Amino acid sequence: MQEVLPIGGTTRPHVSKTYVRSHSAALQRCWRREPCRRAAAQICKERLLQCSAQAQSSDYTTANVEVEPEAETEGMSAWLDGLKWDTGGLVAVIAQHVDTGEVLMQAYADRAALNETLQTRLATFYSRSRKGRWCKGETSGHFIKVLKVYLDCDRDSIIYQGEPVGPACHTGARTCYFSSVERTDARLHEEGDHASTSNMPASSLFALEGIIQQRVQQHSQDAGSKPSWTAKLAGNQGLLCSKIREEAGELCETLEGREGQERAASEMADLLYHSMVLLHVQDVPIEHVLKELRRRFGTSGIDEKAARQR
């Protein structure tokens, strides 16, 4: 059973679009223009914390840049004492994208790193090669804004779930996991490159997004070939919109006609697929849709709809 620690309070944070735009723009400006990357990253970190503080509601406390000793937070020392540290005083930490579910990276943390992460909400680790503290992004500008911390059943592994600001990997890849390994014909095959997303682990939804992109690109590269159904939809706005309306109606019929769970799942799959082709045509990543859904968590649907009508 997992244990979740809401950072800075019991209320899940609401990260506004203004916050996302503000800290992303600040990071890009200082990272590209400052001659000293380390100095630029420090500016970025301070700006990130400032923007976060401005964007949070009053019941969600944002930490200052200064990190307090663990003894200053009630229950912190007892919680840290209860973890199963390895012989070097470390626990494994996985960073996960809050919207896509991607595993971004894996590192280690000591007591000080966990204490700092829970206060600053910036993913902080212990670097075994440098033998010291490592706040992800201080050198590269690619921070990970931690929204929640999870603990596994054995209390020896941690998940930082959050929003990455830029690529997570030092190679420039969005995740450190971009190679796959498979045994076929009594041989082991490894494929993958940091410049490609084709071998990055993906959930079904994101794998579908990749397939849609691939089908459309294949037809654009060979316009004389017979288009796939996906490419045909992408090239015909009227057909695409009519299919989405048709599939939405058939999904409703599964409820009205009491057609059962299997039929409902099938029709929902059809609607989701056609809708994702439309998103591709409009160059809208499914990640943006999931981020928008997360933005609405804790918001009344009636209030949200009324706000859009004003």
Coordinates of C-alpha atoms in Angstrom, one line a residue:
M1 CA 0.0 0.0 0.0
Q2 CA 1.4 3.4 -1.0
E3 CA 1.6 6.3 1.4
V4 CA 1.2 9.8 0.0
L5 CA 2.6 13.0 1.5
P6 CA 0.8 16.2 0.3
I7 CA 3.6 18.7 0.3
G8 CA 3.1 21.8 2.4
G9 CA -0.5 21.0 3.5
T10 CA -3.4 18.7 3.0
T11 CA -4.8 20.4 -0.1
R12 CA -3.7 19.4 -3.5
P13 CA -2.0 22.3 -5.2
H14 CA -3.6 24.2 -8.1
V15 CA -0.9 25.3 -10.5
S16 CA -2.4 28.1 -12.6
K17 CA -1.7 28.7 -16.3
T18 CA -0.2 32.1 -15.2
Y19 CA 2.2 30.2 -13.0
V20 CA 3.2 27.8 -15.7
R21 CA 3.8 30.6 -18.2
S22 CA 5.6 32.8 -15.8
H23 CA 8.2 30.3 -14.5
S24 CA 8.7 28.7 -17.9
A25 CA 9.4 32.1 -19.5
A26 CA 11.7 33.0 -16.7
L27 CA 13.7 29.8 -17.0
Q28 CA 14.1 30.2 -20.7
R29 CA 15.2 33.8 -20.5
C30 CA 17.8 33.2 -17.9
W31 CA 19.0 29.9 -19.3
R32 CA 19.6 31.3 -22.8
R33 CA 20.9 34.7 -22.1
E34 CA 23.0 34.5 -18.9
P35 CA 26.7 33.8 -19.5
C36 CA 27.0 31.8 -16.3
R37 CA 24.6 28.8 -16.3
R38 CA 25.0 28.2 -12.6
A39 CA 24.1 31.8 -11.7
A40 CA 21.3 31.7 -14.2
A41 CA 19.9 28.5 -12.7
Q42 CA 19.9 30.1 -9.3
I43 CA 17.9 33.0 -10.6
C44 CA 15.5 30.6 -12.2
K45 CA 15.1 28.7 -9.0
E46 CA 14.3 31.9 -7.0
R47 CA 11.8 33.0 -9.8
L48 CA 10.2 29.5 -9.8
L49 CA 9.6 29.7 -6.0
Q50 CA 8.3 33.3 -6.3
C51 CA 5.9 32.4 -9.1
S52 CA 4.7 29.3 -7.2
A53 CA 4.1 31.4 -4.1
Q54 CA 2.0 33.9 -6.1
A55 CA -0.1 31.2 -7.7
Q56 CA -1.0 29.2 -4.7
S57 CA -4.2 29.6 -2.7
S58 CA -4.0 30.7 1.0
D59 CA -4.4 27.2 2.3
Y60 CA -1.3 25.9 0.5
T61 CA 1.9 27.1 2.0
T62 CA 4.9 27.6 -0.3
A63 CA 8.3 27.2 1.2
N64 CA 10.9 29.9 1.2
V65 CA 14.3 29.4 -0.5
E66 CA 15.9 28.9 3.0
V67 CA 15.5 25.2 4.1
E68 CA 14.8 24.7 7.8
P69 CA 16.4 21.8 9.7
E70 CA 14.2 18.7 9.8
A71 CA 13.6 19.2 13.6
E72 CA 11.7 22.4 12.8
T73 CA 9.0 20.4 11.0
E74 CA 6.7 18.5 13.3
G75 CA 6.9 14.8 12.5
M76 CA 9.7 15.1 9.9
S77 CA 12.4 13.4 11.9
A78 CA 10.1 10.5 12.9
W79 CA 9.1 10.0 9.3
L80 CA 12.7 10.0 8.1
D81 CA 13.6 7.6 10.9
G82 CA 11.0 5.2 9.7
L83 CA 12.4 4.9 6.2
K84 CA 14.6 1.9 5.3
W85 CA 17.9 3.4 4.3
D86 CA 20.6 1.4 2.5
T87 CA 24.1 1.1 4.0
G88 CA 25.0 4.4 2.6
G89 CA 22.1 6.2 4.2
L90 CA 20.1 6.6 0.9
V91 CA 16.8 5.6 -0.6
A92 CA 15.9 5.2 -4.3
V93 CA 13.8 8.0 -5.7
I94 CA 11.8 8.0 -9.0
A95 CA 10.6 11.2 -10.6
Q96 CA 7.2 10.8 -12.3
H97 CA 5.4 13.2 -14.6
V98 CA 2.1 14.1 -12.9
D99 CA 0.1 14.3 -16.2
T100 CA 1.7 11.8 -18.5
G101 CA 2.7 9.2 -15.9
E102 CA 6.1 9.0 -17.5
V103 CA 9.0 7.8 -15.4
L104 CA 11.4 10.8 -15.8
M105 CA 14.5 9.7 -13.9
Q106 CA 15.7 7.7 -11.0
A107 CA 18.3 8.8 -8.4
Y108 CA 18.9 8.6 -4.7
A109 CA 18.1 10.8 -1.7
D110 CA 19.4 11.2 1.8
R111 CA 17.6 12.7 4.8
A112 CA 18.6 16.2 3.9
A113 CA 17.5 15.9 0.3
L114 CA 14.0 14.6 1.3
N115 CA 13.7 17.3 3.9
E116 CA 14.6 20.0 1.3
T117 CA 12.2 18.6 -1.3
L118 CA 9.3 18.5 1.0
Q119 CA 9.9 22.2 1.9
T120 CA 10.9 23.7 -1.5
R121 CA 8.9 21.5 -3.8
L122 CA 11.9 21.2 -6.1
A123 CA 13.2 17.7 -6.7
T124 CA 16.4 17.3 -4.7
F125 CA 18.6 14.3 -4.5
Y126 CA 22.0 13.1 -3.1
S127 CA 24.5 12.7 -5.9
R128 CA 26.7 9.7 -5.4
S129 CA 29.2 10.8 -7.9
R130 CA 29.6 14.3 -6.5
K131 CA 29.0 13.0 -2.9
G132 CA 26.7 15.8 -2.0
R133 CA 23.4 17.5 -2.4
W134 CA 21.9 17.9 -5.9
C135 CA 18.8 20.0 -6.7
K136 CA 17.8 18.9 -10.2
G137 CA 17.9 22.0 -12.4
E138 CA 20.4 24.1 -10.6
T139 CA 23.0 23.6 -13.3
S140 CA 20.7 22.9 -16.4
G141 CA 17.7 25.1 -15.5
H142 CA 15.5 21.9 -15.9
F143 CA 13.8 21.7 -12.5
I144 CA 11.1 19.3 -11.5
K145 CA 8.3 21.0 -9.6
V146 CA 7.2 18.3 -7.0
L147 CA 3.5 18.2 -6.3
K148 CA 3.3 15.0 -4.2
V149 CA 5.7 12.5 -2.6
Y150 CA 4.8 8.8 -2.4
L151 CA 6.3 6.1 -0.3
D152 CA 6.2 2.4 -1.1
C153 CA 5.0 -0.5 1.1
D154 CA 8.6 -1.4 2.2
R155 CA 9.4 2.2 3.0
D156 CA 12.6 2.0 1.0
S157 CA 11.6 3.7 -2.3
I158 CA 10.1 7.2 -3.0
I159 CA 8.3 8.8 -5.9
Y160 CA 8.5 12.5 -6.6
Q161 CA 5.4 13.2 -8.7
G162 CA 5.5 16.6 -10.4
E163 CA 5.9 18.9 -13.4
P164 CA 9.2 18.9 -15.3
V165 CA 10.5 22.2 -16.5
G166 CA 12.3 21.2 -19.6
P167 CA 13.8 17.7 -20.4
A168 CA 14.6 15.5 -17.5
C169 CA 17.6 13.8 -19.0
H170 CA 21.1 15.3 -19.3
T171 CA 21.0 14.2 -23.0
G172 CA 18.1 16.5 -23.7
A173 CA 15.5 13.7 -23.8
R174 CA 12.3 14.3 -22.0
T175 CA 12.9 11.2 -19.9
C176 CA 16.1 9.2 -19.0
Y177 CA 14.4 6.1 -20.3
F178 CA 14.6 6.0 -24.1
S179 CA 16.0 2.6 -24.9
S180 CA 14.1 -0.7 -25.0
V181 CA 15.5 -4.2 -24.7
E182 CA 13.9 -7.3 -26.2
R183 CA 14.9 -11.0 -26.7
T184 CA 14.0 -12.3 -30.2
D185 CA 15.4 -15.3 -32.1
A186 CA 17.6 -16.2 -29.2
R187 CA 19.3 -12.8 -29.4
L188 CA 19.1 -9.7 -27.3
H189 CA 18.3 -6.5 -29.1
E190 CA 18.5 -3.0 -27.7
E191 CA 17.0 0.0 -29.5
G192 CA 16.7 3.6 -28.7
D193 CA 18.2 7.1 -29.0
H194 CA 17.8 10.2 -26.9
A195 CA 16.7 12.1 -29.9
S196 CA 13.7 9.9 -30.5
T197 CA 10.6 9.1 -28.5
S198 CA 9.9 5.8 -30.3
N199 CA 11.4 3.6 -27.7
M200 CA 10.4 5.6 -24.6
P201 CA 7.9 3.7 -22.3
A202 CA 4.4 5.1 -22.9
S203 CA 0.9 4.3 -21.7
S204 CA -1.7 3.2 -24.2
L205 CA -3.0 6.8 -24.6
F206 CA 0.4 8.2 -25.4
A207 CA 1.3 5.2 -27.6
L208 CA -1.9 5.9 -29.6
E209 CA -0.8 9.6 -30.0
G210 CA 2.5 8.4 -31.4
I211 CA 0.8 6.1 -33.9
I212 CA -1.5 8.8 -35.1
Q213 CA 1.5 11.1 -35.7
Q214 CA 3.3 8.3 -37.5
R215 CA 0.4 7.5 -39.8
V216 CA 0.0 11.1 -40.8
Q217 CA 3.7 11.6 -41.4
Q218 CA 4.0 8.5 -43.5
H219 CA 1.3 9.7 -45.9
S220 CA 2.8 13.2 -46.1
Q221 CA 6.1 11.7 -47.1
D222 CA 4.5 9.6 -49.8
A223 CA 1.5 11.5 -51.0
G224 CA 0.9 9.2 -53.9
S225 CA 0.3 6.2 -51.7
K226 CA -3.1 5.1 -50.5
P227 CA -3.8 7.0 -47.2
S228 CA -4.5 5.1 -44.0
W229 CA -7.8 5.8 -42.2
T230 CA -6.0 8.1 -39.8
A231 CA -4.3 10.1 -42.6
K232 CA -7.7 10.3 -44.4
L233 CA -9.4 11.7 -41.3
A234 CA -6.6 14.2 -40.7
G235 CA -6.9 15.5 -44.3
N236 CA -10.6 15.9 -44.3
Q237 CA -12.1 18.2 -41.6
G238 CA -15.7 17.4 -42.6
L239 CA -15.2 13.7 -42.4
L240 CA -13.4 13.9 -39.1
C241 CA -16.0 16.1 -37.4
S242 CA -18.8 13.9 -38.6
K243 CA -17.2 10.8 -37.3
I244 CA -16.6 12.4 -33.8
R245 CA -20.3 13.4 -33.7
E246 CA -21.3 9.9 -34.8
E247 CA -19.1 8.1 -32.2
A248 CA -20.4 10.5 -29.4
G249 CA -23.9 9.5 -30.3
E250 CA -23.1 5.8 -30.3
L251 CA -21.5 6.1 -26.9
C252 CA -24.7 7.7 -25.5
E253 CA -26.7 4.8 -27.1
T254 CA -24.7 2.3 -25.0
L255 CA -26.2 4.0 -21.9
E256 CA -29.7 4.5 -23.3
G257 CA -29.9 1.0 -24.7
R258 CA -28.3 -0.6 -21.7
E259 CA -25.7 -2.3 -24.0
G260 CA -23.3 -3.1 -21.2
Q261 CA -19.8 -2.3 -20.2
E262 CA -17.9 -4.0 -23.0
R263 CA -19.9 -2.1 -25.7
A264 CA -19.5 1.2 -23.8
A265 CA -15.7 0.7 -23.6
S266 CA -15.6 -0.1 -27.3
E267 CA -17.5 3.0 -28.3
M268 CA -15.5 5.2 -25.9
A269 CA -12.3 3.9 -27.6
D270 CA -13.7 4.9 -31.0
L271 CA -14.6 8.4 -29.7
L272 CA -11.2 8.8 -28.0
Y273 CA -9.3 7.8 -31.1
H274 CA -11.2 10.1 -33.5
S275 CA -10.9 13.0 -31.0
M276 CA -7.2 12.5 -30.7
V277 CA -6.9 12.7 -34.5
L278 CA -8.6 16.1 -34.2
L279 CA -6.1 17.1 -31.5
H280 CA -3.3 16.1 -33.8
V281 CA -4.7 18.2 -36.6
Q282 CA -4.8 21.2 -34.3
D283 CA -1.3 20.4 -32.9
V284 CA -2.7 19.9 -29.3
P285 CA -0.7 17.3 -27.3
I286 CA -2.9 15.0 -25.2
E287 CA -0.6 16.1 -22.3
H288 CA -2.2 19.5 -22.5
V289 CA -5.6 18.0 -22.2
L290 CA -4.6 16.0 -19.1
K291 CA -3.0 19.2 -17.6
E292 CA -6.3 21.0 -18.1
L293 CA -8.2 18.3 -16.4
R294 CA -5.8 18.4 -13.5
R295 CA -6.3 22.2 -13.3
R296 CA -10.0 21.6 -12.8
F297 CA -9.6 19.1 -9.9
G298 CA -11.4 20.4 -6.8
T299 CA -13.4 22.9 -8.9
S300 CA -17.2 22.6 -9.2
G301 CA -18.2 21.7 -12.8
I302 CA -21.1 24.2 -12.5
D303 CA -18.8 27.0 -11.4
E304 CA -16.2 26.1 -14.1
K305 CA -18.8 26.2 -16.9
A306 CA -20.3 29.5 -15.6
A307 CA -16.8 31.0 -15.6
R308 CA -16.3 30.1 -19.3
Q309 CA -19.7 31.7 -20.3
R310 CA -18.7 35.1 -18.8

